[in-house]
Amino acid sequence: MNSIKAIRGMNDILPSAVGAWQSIERQMRTLLASFGYEEIRPPIVERTELFRRSIGEITDIVEKEMYTFDDRNGDSLSLRPECTASIARAAIQSGLLRTPGQRVWAMGPMFRHERPQKGRYRQFHQLDVEILGIADASAEAELIVMSRRLWRMLGIDDPVLEVNSLGDRTIQKRYRKELVEYFSSRSAELDDDCRRRLQTNPLRILDSKNPAMQPLIEAAPRIVDRLDPAALGHFERLEAMLGEAGVEYRINPRLVRGLDYYTGTVFEWTTDALGAQSAVCGGGRYDDLIADIGGSASPAIGFAIGLERLVALLELSGVEPSIPVPHAYLAGIGEAGERSAHAVAERLRDAISDLRLIVDAESASLKAKLKRANRSGARFAFLLGEEEIRDGALTVRDLRKDTPQSSISLEGISALIAAADAAPTPALPDH
Ligand code: AMP
């Protein structure tokens, strides 16, 4: 029979890789808590309408990339392609917005039917961080310094920060008109994709990666030059805060991002270490989104970090995630030992908090059991036979040192584990 494979672009994260993920997730949680952010867990499936109204009808995500289906009631649902809209919806629905200054985060899988390649998948994971109800540029500055702190905490080289301001909807409307006039007057020079974008979403022409389009784009009017005094003041306040905090950044007037809900500040952290998929983190202000999906108007800002790309960066930086090895592998020897193994393991677990203990699960010779103990990566093998049961002890072998085995009472095991935890674990011997 054919074996069933995972869906293209949707990857298993195997036990050998999961340590790096857990290490990143753990550090993220610590950092977020230290900045006063709380976790929120919206569902993975939402009404398609939510994404249409927030991300925008005429965006690559909504037009081409969503996993959309009718459920058994005939309602159109979609797997979330990103999380901001879900968080905004949840905040409206639950009344979270009644208290301004909500700092929340969510982590989990997102789904986009894109062409899979290195760093670009159909199921990928994001950490999504949002500040709801704060209009001041201080919210932007907070998210930016927090992300910079995360790069440093993880031990990866700072990616490059690019910022831009898209102004409010009135400014965007005026600018869009100006852009359409400019590109229409040069339409013969546009490639097919840009010509299509000219009709649908002209701002996205600025995003084109086609080298032939670059001179035309370089010469296009820039939205930063079209900001009104309020938008300009906001942007300058952000620049002052970033300057004070020693954050290096580059203003990229062509940074527009692929989602329609952004107004005002947008930013991206990019790296040249990952090839074509250079964006590690992207975000911005979306002061109209909450009203657009039916809430009472509330300013908001957020960013999303792509975890796959962060894991790849961590690998490149050579930082080894610290994955705790099991303390011990407990093997019952003979029928009586095998029968009592779980009972003894439970006593040890009761006595020693955070004990990492694997119990051998199949009858075999002592030699085979020791081989399994070695393969488990555990520090110690605990052997339990009739004699040990009678003595209330375990025969202990240090699998990382060439020392003779010894008999240790069940009470004495706590001290053994505490001593092992206090010292660095010796490397596995070559077998
Ligand atoms: P976006 O929601 O498009 O602003 O993306 C935010 C971040 O998510 C990006 O900077 C990437 O790190 C990551 N990301 C977006 N799309 C994908 C994808 N298809 N595969 C892997 N990571 C992605």
CSV table of C-alpha atoms and ligand atoms in Angstrom, one decimal:
chain,number,residue,atom,x,y,z
A,1,MET,CA,0.0,0.0,0.0
A,2,ASN,CA,1.2,3.6,-0.7
A,3,SER,CA,2.5,5.3,2.4
A,4,ILE,CA,0.7,8.5,3.2
A,5,LYS,CA,2.9,11.6,3.2
A,6,ALA,CA,2.5,15.0,4.8
A,7,ILE,CA,1.0,17.8,2.7
A,8,ARG,CA,3.5,19.8,0.6
A,9,GLY,CA,4.7,22.8,2.6
A,10,MET,CA,3.5,21.4,5.9
A,11,ASN,CA,6.3,20.0,7.9
A,12,ASP,CA,6.7,17.7,10.8
A,13,ILE,CA,8.9,19.1,13.6
A,14,LEU,CA,10.7,16.0,14.7
A,15,PRO,CA,12.0,15.3,18.2
A,16,SER,CA,15.6,16.0,17.0
A,17,ALA,CA,14.5,19.6,16.0
A,18,VAL,CA,12.0,20.3,18.7
A,19,GLY,CA,14.6,21.2,21.3
A,20,ALA,CA,15.5,24.4,19.3
A,21,TRP,CA,11.8,25.3,19.0
A,22,GLN,CA,11.1,24.8,22.7
A,23,SER,CA,14.2,26.8,23.7
A,24,ILE,CA,13.0,29.7,21.5
A,25,GLU,CA,9.5,29.5,22.7
A,26,ARG,CA,10.6,29.4,26.3
A,27,GLN,CA,12.7,32.5,26.0
A,28,MET,CA,9.9,34.3,24.2
A,29,ARG,CA,7.5,33.5,26.9
A,30,THR,CA,10.0,34.8,29.6
A,31,LEU,CA,10.6,38.0,27.6
A,32,LEU,CA,6.9,38.7,27.0
A,33,ALA,CA,6.0,38.1,30.6
A,34,SER,CA,8.8,40.5,31.7
A,35,PHE,CA,7.3,43.2,29.5
A,36,GLY,CA,3.8,42.6,30.9
A,37,TYR,CA,2.2,40.8,28.0
A,38,GLU,CA,-0.4,38.1,28.4
A,39,GLU,CA,-1.1,35.1,26.2
A,40,ILE,CA,-4.3,34.8,24.2
A,41,ARG,CA,-5.3,31.7,22.2
A,42,PRO,CA,-7.8,32.3,19.5
A,43,PRO,CA,-9.0,29.4,17.3
A,44,ILE,CA,-7.2,28.4,14.2
A,45,VAL,CA,-10.4,28.5,12.0
A,46,GLU,CA,-12.4,31.7,11.6
A,47,ARG,CA,-15.1,33.0,9.3
A,48,THR,CA,-13.6,33.8,5.9
A,49,GLU,CA,-15.3,37.2,6.2
A,50,LEU,CA,-13.0,38.2,9.0
A,51,PHE,CA,-9.9,37.9,6.8
A,52,ARG,CA,-11.6,39.5,3.8
A,53,ARG,CA,-12.5,42.6,5.9
A,54,SER,CA,-9.2,42.9,7.7
A,55,ILE,CA,-6.4,41.7,5.4
A,56,GLY,CA,-8.3,43.1,2.4
A,57,GLU,CA,-10.1,41.5,-0.6
A,58,ILE,CA,-7.4,42.4,-3.0
A,59,THR,CA,-4.3,41.0,-1.4
A,60,ASP,CA,-2.3,38.0,-2.3
A,61,ILE,CA,-3.3,36.3,0.9
A,62,VAL,CA,-7.0,36.6,0.5
A,63,GLU,CA,-7.1,36.2,-3.3
A,64,LYS,CA,-4.8,33.3,-3.7
A,65,GLU,CA,-3.5,31.9,-0.5
A,66,MET,CA,-6.2,31.1,2.0
A,67,TYR,CA,-7.3,27.6,2.9
A,68,THR,CA,-11.1,28.3,2.6
A,69,PHE,CA,-13.8,25.7,2.8
A,70,ASP,CA,-17.5,25.5,3.5
A,71,ASP,CA,-18.3,23.6,6.7
A,72,ARG,CA,-21.3,21.3,7.1
A,73,ASN,CA,-23.6,24.2,7.7
A,74,GLY,CA,-22.5,25.9,4.5
A,75,ASP,CA,-20.6,28.6,6.3
A,76,SER,CA,-17.4,29.8,4.6
A,77,LEU,CA,-14.5,29.3,7.0
A,78,SER,CA,-10.7,29.7,6.6
A,79,LEU,CA,-7.7,28.5,8.3
A,80,ARG,CA,-6.0,31.6,9.7
A,81,PRO,CA,-3.3,33.0,7.4
A,82,GLU,CA,-2.2,35.3,10.3
A,83,CYS,CA,-3.3,36.1,13.8
A,84,THR,CA,-3.9,39.8,14.1
A,85,ALA,CA,-7.5,39.7,12.8
A,86,SER,CA,-8.4,36.9,15.2
A,87,ILE,CA,-6.9,38.7,18.2
A,88,ALA,CA,-8.8,41.9,17.2
A,89,ARG,CA,-12.0,39.9,16.8
A,90,ALA,CA,-11.5,38.1,20.2
A,91,ALA,CA,-10.8,41.5,21.9
A,92,ILE,CA,-14.0,43.0,20.5
A,93,GLN,CA,-16.1,40.0,21.4
A,94,SER,CA,-14.8,39.6,24.9
A,95,GLY,CA,-14.8,43.3,25.8
A,96,LEU,CA,-11.0,43.3,26.3
A,97,LEU,CA,-10.9,46.7,24.6
A,98,ARG,CA,-12.8,48.4,27.4
A,99,THR,CA,-9.4,48.6,29.2
A,100,PRO,CA,-7.0,50.4,26.9
A,101,GLY,CA,-3.4,49.3,26.8
A,102,GLN,CA,-3.9,45.6,26.4
A,103,ARG,CA,-0.7,43.8,25.7
A,104,VAL,CA,-1.3,40.4,24.3
A,105,TRP,CA,0.5,37.6,22.4
A,106,ALA,CA,-0.4,34.4,20.6
A,107,MET,CA,1.8,31.7,19.1
A,108,GLY,CA,0.9,28.9,16.7
A,109,PRO,CA,0.5,27.7,13.2
A,110,MET,CA,-0.7,29.9,10.3
A,111,PHE,CA,-1.7,28.6,6.8
A,112,ARG,CA,-1.0,30.1,3.4
A,113,HIS,CA,-1.1,28.3,0.1
A,114,GLU,CA,2.1,29.8,-1.2
A,115,ARG,CA,4.8,28.2,-3.3
A,116,PRO,CA,6.8,26.2,-0.8
A,117,GLN,CA,10.6,26.9,-0.7
A,118,LYS,CA,13.3,27.3,1.9
A,119,GLY,CA,11.8,29.6,4.6
A,120,ARG,CA,8.4,29.7,3.0
A,121,TYR,CA,5.9,27.1,3.9
A,122,ARG,CA,2.1,26.4,3.8
A,123,GLN,CA,1.9,25.8,7.5
A,124,PHE,CA,4.3,28.0,9.4
A,125,HIS,CA,4.4,29.3,12.9
A,126,GLN,CA,4.3,32.8,14.2
A,127,LEU,CA,4.7,34.6,17.5
A,128,ASP,CA,2.1,37.4,17.2
A,129,VAL,CA,2.4,40.4,19.6
A,130,GLU,CA,-0.2,43.2,19.9
A,131,ILE,CA,-0.8,46.3,21.9
A,132,LEU,CA,-4.4,47.3,21.7
A,133,GLY,CA,-5.8,50.8,22.6
A,134,ILE,CA,-2.6,52.9,22.5
A,135,ALA,CA,-2.2,55.5,19.8
A,136,ASP,CA,1.2,56.9,21.0
A,137,ALA,CA,4.4,56.1,19.1
A,138,SER,CA,5.7,54.8,22.4
A,139,ALA,CA,3.8,51.5,21.5
A,140,GLU,CA,5.8,51.2,18.3
A,141,ALA,CA,9.0,51.9,20.3
A,142,GLU,CA,8.1,49.3,22.9
A,143,LEU,CA,7.5,46.6,20.3
A,144,ILE,CA,10.8,47.4,18.5
A,145,VAL,CA,13.0,47.4,21.6
A,146,MET,CA,11.3,44.2,22.8
A,147,SER,CA,12.1,42.5,19.5
A,148,ARG,CA,15.7,43.7,19.6
A,149,ARG,CA,16.0,42.3,23.1
A,150,LEU,CA,14.7,39.0,21.8
A,151,TRP,CA,17.4,38.7,19.1
A,152,ARG,CA,20.0,39.4,21.7
A,153,MET,CA,18.5,37.0,24.2
A,154,LEU,CA,18.5,34.2,21.6
A,155,GLY,CA,22.1,35.1,20.6
A,156,ILE,CA,21.5,35.8,17.0
A,157,ASP,CA,23.0,38.8,15.2
A,158,ASP,CA,20.6,41.8,15.1
A,159,PRO,CA,18.6,41.7,11.9
A,160,VAL,CA,18.3,45.0,10.1
A,161,LEU,CA,15.3,47.2,11.1
A,162,GLU,CA,13.4,49.0,8.3
A,163,VAL,CA,10.6,51.4,9.1
A,164,ASN,CA,8.2,53.5,7.1
A,165,SER,CA,4.9,55.3,7.6
A,166,LEU,CA,1.9,54.7,5.4
A,167,GLY,CA,-0.1,57.6,6.8
A,168,ASP,CA,-3.8,57.3,7.5
A,169,ARG,CA,-6.5,56.2,5.1
A,170,THR,CA,-7.0,59.7,3.6
A,171,ILE,CA,-3.3,60.1,3.0
A,172,GLN,CA,-3.2,56.6,1.5
A,173,LYS,CA,-6.1,57.3,-0.8
A,174,ARG,CA,-4.5,60.5,-2.1
A,175,TYR,CA,-1.1,58.8,-2.5
A,176,ARG,CA,-2.6,55.8,-4.3
A,177,LYS,CA,-4.2,58.2,-6.8
A,178,GLU,CA,-0.8,59.8,-7.4
A,179,LEU,CA,0.9,56.5,-7.7
A,180,VAL,CA,-1.7,55.3,-10.3
A,181,GLU,CA,-1.1,58.4,-12.3
A,182,TYR,CA,2.6,57.9,-12.2
A,183,PHE,CA,2.7,54.2,-13.1
A,184,SER,CA,-0.1,54.6,-15.7
A,185,SER,CA,2.0,57.2,-17.5
A,186,ARG,CA,4.8,54.6,-17.6
A,187,SER,CA,2.6,51.5,-18.1
A,188,ALA,CA,4.5,50.3,-21.2
A,189,GLU,CA,7.5,49.8,-18.9
A,190,LEU,CA,5.6,47.7,-16.3
A,191,ASP,CA,5.8,43.9,-16.2
A,192,ASP,CA,2.6,41.8,-16.3
A,193,ASP,CA,2.5,41.5,-12.5
A,194,CYS,CA,2.9,45.2,-11.9
A,195,ARG,CA,0.3,46.0,-14.5
A,196,ARG,CA,-2.1,43.7,-12.7
A,197,ARG,CA,-1.2,45.4,-9.4
A,198,LEU,CA,-1.8,48.8,-11.0
A,199,GLN,CA,-5.4,47.8,-11.4
A,200,THR,CA,-5.9,46.0,-8.1
A,201,ASN,CA,-3.5,47.2,-5.4
A,202,PRO,CA,-1.1,49.8,-6.8
A,203,LEU,CA,0.9,50.2,-3.5
A,204,ARG,CA,2.1,46.6,-4.0
A,205,ILE,CA,4.0,47.6,-7.1
A,206,LEU,CA,6.5,49.1,-4.7
A,207,ASP,CA,7.0,45.6,-3.4
A,208,SER,CA,8.0,44.1,-6.8
A,209,LYS,CA,11.2,42.1,-6.7
A,210,ASN,CA,11.7,42.3,-10.5
A,211,PRO,CA,15.1,44.1,-11.0
A,212,ALA,CA,13.8,45.6,-14.3
A,213,MET,CA,11.1,47.5,-12.3
A,214,GLN,CA,13.5,49.0,-9.8
A,215,PRO,CA,14.5,52.2,-11.6
A,216,LEU,CA,10.8,53.0,-12.2
A,217,ILE,CA,10.0,52.3,-8.5
A,218,GLU,CA,13.0,54.3,-7.3
A,219,ALA,CA,11.6,57.4,-9.2
A,220,ALA,CA,8.0,56.9,-7.9
A,221,PRO,CA,6.6,59.4,-5.4
A,222,ARG,CA,7.3,58.4,-1.8
A,223,ILE,CA,4.6,58.2,0.8
A,224,VAL,CA,6.9,59.6,3.5
A,225,ASP,CA,7.0,62.8,1.5
A,226,ARG,CA,3.2,63.0,1.5
A,227,LEU,CA,2.5,62.6,5.3
A,228,ASP,CA,0.4,65.3,7.0
A,229,PRO,CA,1.7,67.1,10.1
A,230,ALA,CA,0.0,64.6,12.5
A,231,ALA,CA,1.5,61.6,10.7
A,232,LEU,CA,4.9,63.2,10.4
A,233,GLY,CA,4.8,64.2,14.1
A,234,HIS,CA,4.0,60.6,15.1
A,235,PHE,CA,6.8,59.3,12.9
A,236,GLU,CA,9.3,61.8,14.3
A,237,ARG,CA,8.4,61.0,17.8
A,238,LEU,CA,9.1,57.3,17.1
A,239,GLU,CA,12.4,58.2,15.5
A,240,ALA,CA,13.4,60.2,18.6
A,241,MET,CA,12.5,57.3,20.9
A,242,LEU,CA,14.4,54.8,18.8
A,243,GLY,CA,17.4,57.2,18.7
A,244,GLU,CA,17.3,57.5,22.5
A,245,ALA,CA,17.2,53.8,22.9
A,246,GLY,CA,20.1,53.3,20.5
A,247,VAL,CA,18.1,51.3,18.0
A,248,GLU,CA,19.6,51.4,14.5
A,249,TYR,CA,17.1,51.5,11.7
A,250,ARG,CA,16.7,52.5,8.1
A,251,ILE,CA,13.7,54.3,6.6
A,252,ASN,CA,12.6,52.3,3.7
A,253,PRO,CA,10.0,54.4,1.8
A,254,ARG,CA,9.0,51.3,-0.3
A,255,LEU,CA,8.1,49.2,2.7
A,256,VAL,CA,4.3,48.7,2.2
A,257,ARG,CA,3.7,45.1,3.6
A,258,GLY,CA,1.2,42.7,2.1
A,259,LEU,CA,-1.9,43.4,4.3
A,260,ASP,CA,-4.3,46.2,3.7
A,261,TYR,CA,-5.1,47.0,7.4
A,262,TYR,CA,-1.9,48.9,8.1
A,263,THR,CA,-2.0,52.6,8.6
A,264,GLY,CA,0.8,54.8,9.9
A,265,THR,CA,4.0,53.0,11.1
A,266,VAL,CA,5.1,49.8,9.4
A,267,PHE,CA,8.3,48.0,10.2
A,268,GLU,CA,10.3,44.9,9.3
A,269,TRP,CA,13.4,43.1,10.6
A,270,THR,CA,15.3,41.5,7.8
A,271,THR,CA,18.4,39.5,7.5
A,272,ASP,CA,20.6,38.6,4.5
A,273,ALA,CA,21.5,35.3,6.2
A,274,LEU,CA,18.5,33.4,5.0
A,275,GLY,CA,18.5,33.9,1.2
A,276,ALA,CA,15.4,35.0,-0.5
A,277,GLN,CA,13.1,34.8,2.5
A,278,SER,CA,14.8,37.7,4.4
A,279,ALA,CA,11.9,39.0,6.7
A,280,VAL,CA,12.1,37.6,10.2
A,281,CYS,CA,9.6,39.9,11.7
A,282,GLY,CA,7.0,42.3,10.3
A,283,GLY,CA,4.4,44.5,11.8
A,284,GLY,CA,2.8,47.9,12.1
A,285,ARG,CA,0.0,50.1,13.2
A,286,TYR,CA,-3.6,49.2,12.3
A,287,ASP,CA,-5.7,52.0,13.8
A,288,ASP,CA,-8.8,51.3,11.6
A,289,LEU,CA,-8.9,47.5,11.7
A,290,ILE,CA,-11.0,47.2,14.9
A,291,ALA,CA,-13.7,49.5,13.6
A,292,ASP,CA,-13.5,47.7,10.2
A,293,ILE,CA,-14.5,44.4,11.8
A,294,GLY,CA,-17.3,45.9,13.9
A,295,GLY,CA,-15.6,47.1,17.1
A,296,SER,CA,-15.6,50.7,18.4
A,297,ALA,CA,-12.6,52.5,16.9
A,298,SER,CA,-9.4,51.7,18.8
A,299,PRO,CA,-5.8,52.3,17.8
A,300,ALA,CA,-3.6,49.2,17.8
A,301,ILE,CA,-0.2,47.9,16.7
A,302,GLY,CA,1.5,44.6,16.5
A,303,PHE,CA,4.1,42.4,14.9
A,304,ALA,CA,4.6,38.8,13.9
A,305,ILE,CA,7.8,36.8,14.0
A,306,GLY,CA,8.2,33.7,11.7
A,307,LEU,CA,9.5,30.9,14.0
A,308,GLU,CA,10.8,28.7,11.2
A,309,ARG,CA,13.1,31.6,10.1
A,310,LEU,CA,14.2,32.2,13.7
A,311,VAL,CA,15.0,28.5,14.1
A,312,ALA,CA,17.1,28.7,10.9
A,313,LEU,CA,18.9,31.8,12.1
A,314,LEU,CA,19.7,30.1,15.4
A,315,GLU,CA,21.1,27.1,13.6
A,316,LEU,CA,23.3,29.4,11.5
A,317,SER,CA,24.5,31.2,14.6
A,318,GLY,CA,25.8,27.9,16.0
A,319,VAL,CA,23.9,28.4,19.3
A,320,GLU,CA,23.1,25.0,20.7
A,321,PRO,CA,19.7,24.8,22.3
A,322,SER,CA,20.1,23.2,25.8
A,323,ILE,CA,17.9,20.1,25.7
A,324,PRO,CA,17.8,18.4,29.0
A,325,VAL,CA,18.7,14.7,28.8
A,326,PRO,CA,16.8,12.1,30.9
A,327,HIS,CA,18.4,11.7,34.3
A,328,ALA,CA,17.9,8.0,34.3
A,329,TYR,CA,16.7,4.9,32.5
A,330,LEU,CA,15.1,2.4,34.9
A,331,ALA,CA,15.2,-1.2,33.8
A,332,GLY,CA,13.4,-4.0,35.7
A,333,ILE,CA,15.5,-7.2,35.6
A,334,GLY,CA,13.6,-10.5,35.6
A,335,GLU,CA,9.9,-10.9,36.1
A,336,ALA,CA,9.7,-9.4,39.6
A,337,GLY,CA,11.8,-6.4,38.6
A,338,GLU,CA,9.8,-5.7,35.5
A,339,ARG,CA,6.6,-6.0,37.5
A,340,SER,CA,7.7,-3.4,40.1
A,341,ALA,CA,9.5,-1.0,37.8
A,342,HIS,CA,6.6,1.4,37.5
A,343,ALA,CA,5.9,1.3,41.2
A,344,VAL,CA,9.5,2.2,42.0
A,345,ALA,CA,9.6,4.9,39.3
A,346,GLU,CA,6.5,6.5,40.8
A,347,ARG,CA,8.1,6.5,44.3
A,348,LEU,CA,11.2,8.3,42.8
A,349,ARG,CA,9.0,10.8,40.9
A,350,ASP,CA,7.1,11.5,44.1
A,351,ALA,CA,10.4,12.1,45.9
A,352,ILE,CA,12.3,14.1,43.3
A,353,SER,CA,10.6,17.0,41.6
A,354,ASP,CA,11.5,17.5,37.9
A,355,LEU,CA,13.0,14.0,37.7
A,356,ARG,CA,13.4,12.9,34.1
A,357,LEU,CA,13.0,9.2,34.1
A,358,ILE,CA,12.3,6.6,31.4
A,359,VAL,CA,11.1,3.2,32.3
A,360,ASP,CA,12.2,0.3,30.2
A,361,ALA,CA,9.2,-1.3,28.6
A,362,GLU,CA,10.1,-4.6,27.1
A,363,SER,CA,11.4,-7.9,28.4
A,364,ALA,CA,14.9,-8.5,27.2
A,365,SER,CA,18.3,-9.6,28.4
A,366,LEU,CA,20.3,-7.3,30.7
A,367,LYS,CA,22.7,-6.6,27.9
A,368,ALA,CA,19.9,-5.5,25.6
A,369,LYS,CA,18.4,-3.4,28.3
A,370,LEU,CA,21.7,-1.6,28.9
A,371,LYS,CA,22.0,-1.0,25.2
A,372,ARG,CA,18.5,0.7,25.3
A,373,ALA,CA,19.6,2.7,28.4
A,374,ASN,CA,22.6,4.0,26.5
A,375,ARG,CA,20.6,4.8,23.4
A,376,SER,CA,18.1,6.8,25.5
A,377,GLY,CA,20.8,9.4,26.2
A,378,ALA,CA,20.1,9.1,30.0
A,379,ARG,CA,22.9,9.9,32.4
A,380,PHE,CA,22.3,6.8,34.7
A,381,ALA,CA,20.9,3.3,34.3
A,382,PHE,CA,18.9,2.1,37.3
A,383,LEU,CA,18.7,-1.6,37.5
A,384,LEU,CA,15.9,-3.2,39.6
A,385,GLY,CA,16.0,-7.0,40.2
A,386,GLU,CA,14.9,-9.2,43.1
A,387,GLU,CA,17.8,-8.3,45.2
A,388,GLU,CA,17.3,-4.6,44.8
A,389,ILE,CA,13.6,-5.0,45.6
A,390,ARG,CA,14.5,-6.8,48.8
A,391,ASP,CA,17.0,-4.1,49.8
A,392,GLY,CA,14.9,-1.1,48.8
A,393,ALA,CA,17.8,0.0,46.6
A,394,LEU,CA,18.8,0.3,42.9
A,395,THR,CA,21.9,-0.7,41.1
A,396,VAL,CA,23.2,2.5,39.5
A,397,ARG,CA,25.5,2.7,36.5
A,398,ASP,CA,26.8,6.1,35.3
A,399,LEU,CA,26.5,5.8,31.6
A,400,ARG,CA,28.8,8.7,31.0
A,401,LYS,CA,31.7,7.6,33.2
A,402,ASP,CA,33.8,4.5,33.4
A,403,THR,CA,33.1,3.9,37.1
A,404,PRO,CA,32.0,0.6,38.8
A,405,GLN,CA,28.3,0.3,39.4
A,406,SER,CA,27.0,0.8,42.9
A,407,SER,CA,24.0,0.1,45.0
A,408,ILE,CA,22.1,3.2,46.2
A,409,SER,CA,19.1,3.2,48.4
A,410,LEU,CA,15.9,4.7,47.0
A,411,GLU,CA,16.3,7.6,49.5
A,412,GLY,CA,19.9,8.1,48.3
A,413,ILE,CA,18.8,8.6,44.7
A,414,SER,CA,17.7,12.2,45.4
A,415,ALA,CA,21.2,13.2,46.3
A,416,LEU,CA,22.6,11.5,43.2
A,417,ILE,CA,20.2,13.4,40.9
A,418,ALA,CA,20.9,16.7,42.8
A,419,ALA,CA,24.7,16.2,42.4
A,420,ALA,CA,24.2,15.4,38.7
A,421,ASP,CA,22.1,18.5,38.1
A,422,ALA,CA,24.7,20.7,39.9
A,423,ALA,CA,27.5,19.7,37.6
A,424,PRO,CA,27.7,19.8,33.8
A,425,THR,CA,26.7,16.5,32.1
A,426,PRO,CA,29.7,14.7,30.7
A,427,ALA,CA,29.6,14.0,27.0
A,428,LEU,CA,28.4,10.6,25.8
A,429,PRO,CA,31.3,8.2,25.6
A,430,ASP,CA,32.1,6.8,22.1
A,431,HIS,CA,30.7,3.3,21.8
B,1,AMP,P1,3.4,38.6,7.6
B,1,AMP,O1,2.2,38.0,8.4
B,1,AMP,O2,3.2,38.3,6.2
B,1,AMP,O3,3.6,40.0,7.9
B,1,AMP,O4,4.7,37.8,8.1
B,1,AMP,C1,5.3,38.0,9.3
B,1,AMP,C2,6.4,37.0,9.4
B,1,AMP,O5,6.0,35.7,9.3
B,1,AMP,C3,7.4,37.1,8.3
B,1,AMP,O6,8.4,38.1,8.6
B,1,AMP,C4,8.0,35.7,8.2
B,1,AMP,O7,9.1,35.6,9.2
B,1,AMP,C5,6.9,34.9,8.6
B,1,AMP,N1,6.2,34.3,7.5
B,1,AMP,C6,5.2,34.8,6.7
B,1,AMP,N2,4.8,33.9,5.7
B,1,AMP,C7,5.6,32.8,5.9
B,1,AMP,C8,5.6,31.5,5.3
B,1,AMP,N3,4.8,31.2,4.2
B,1,AMP,N4,6.5,30.6,5.7
B,1,AMP,C9,7.3,30.9,6.7
B,1,AMP,N5,7.3,32.0,7.4
B,1,AMP,C10,6.4,33.0,7.0
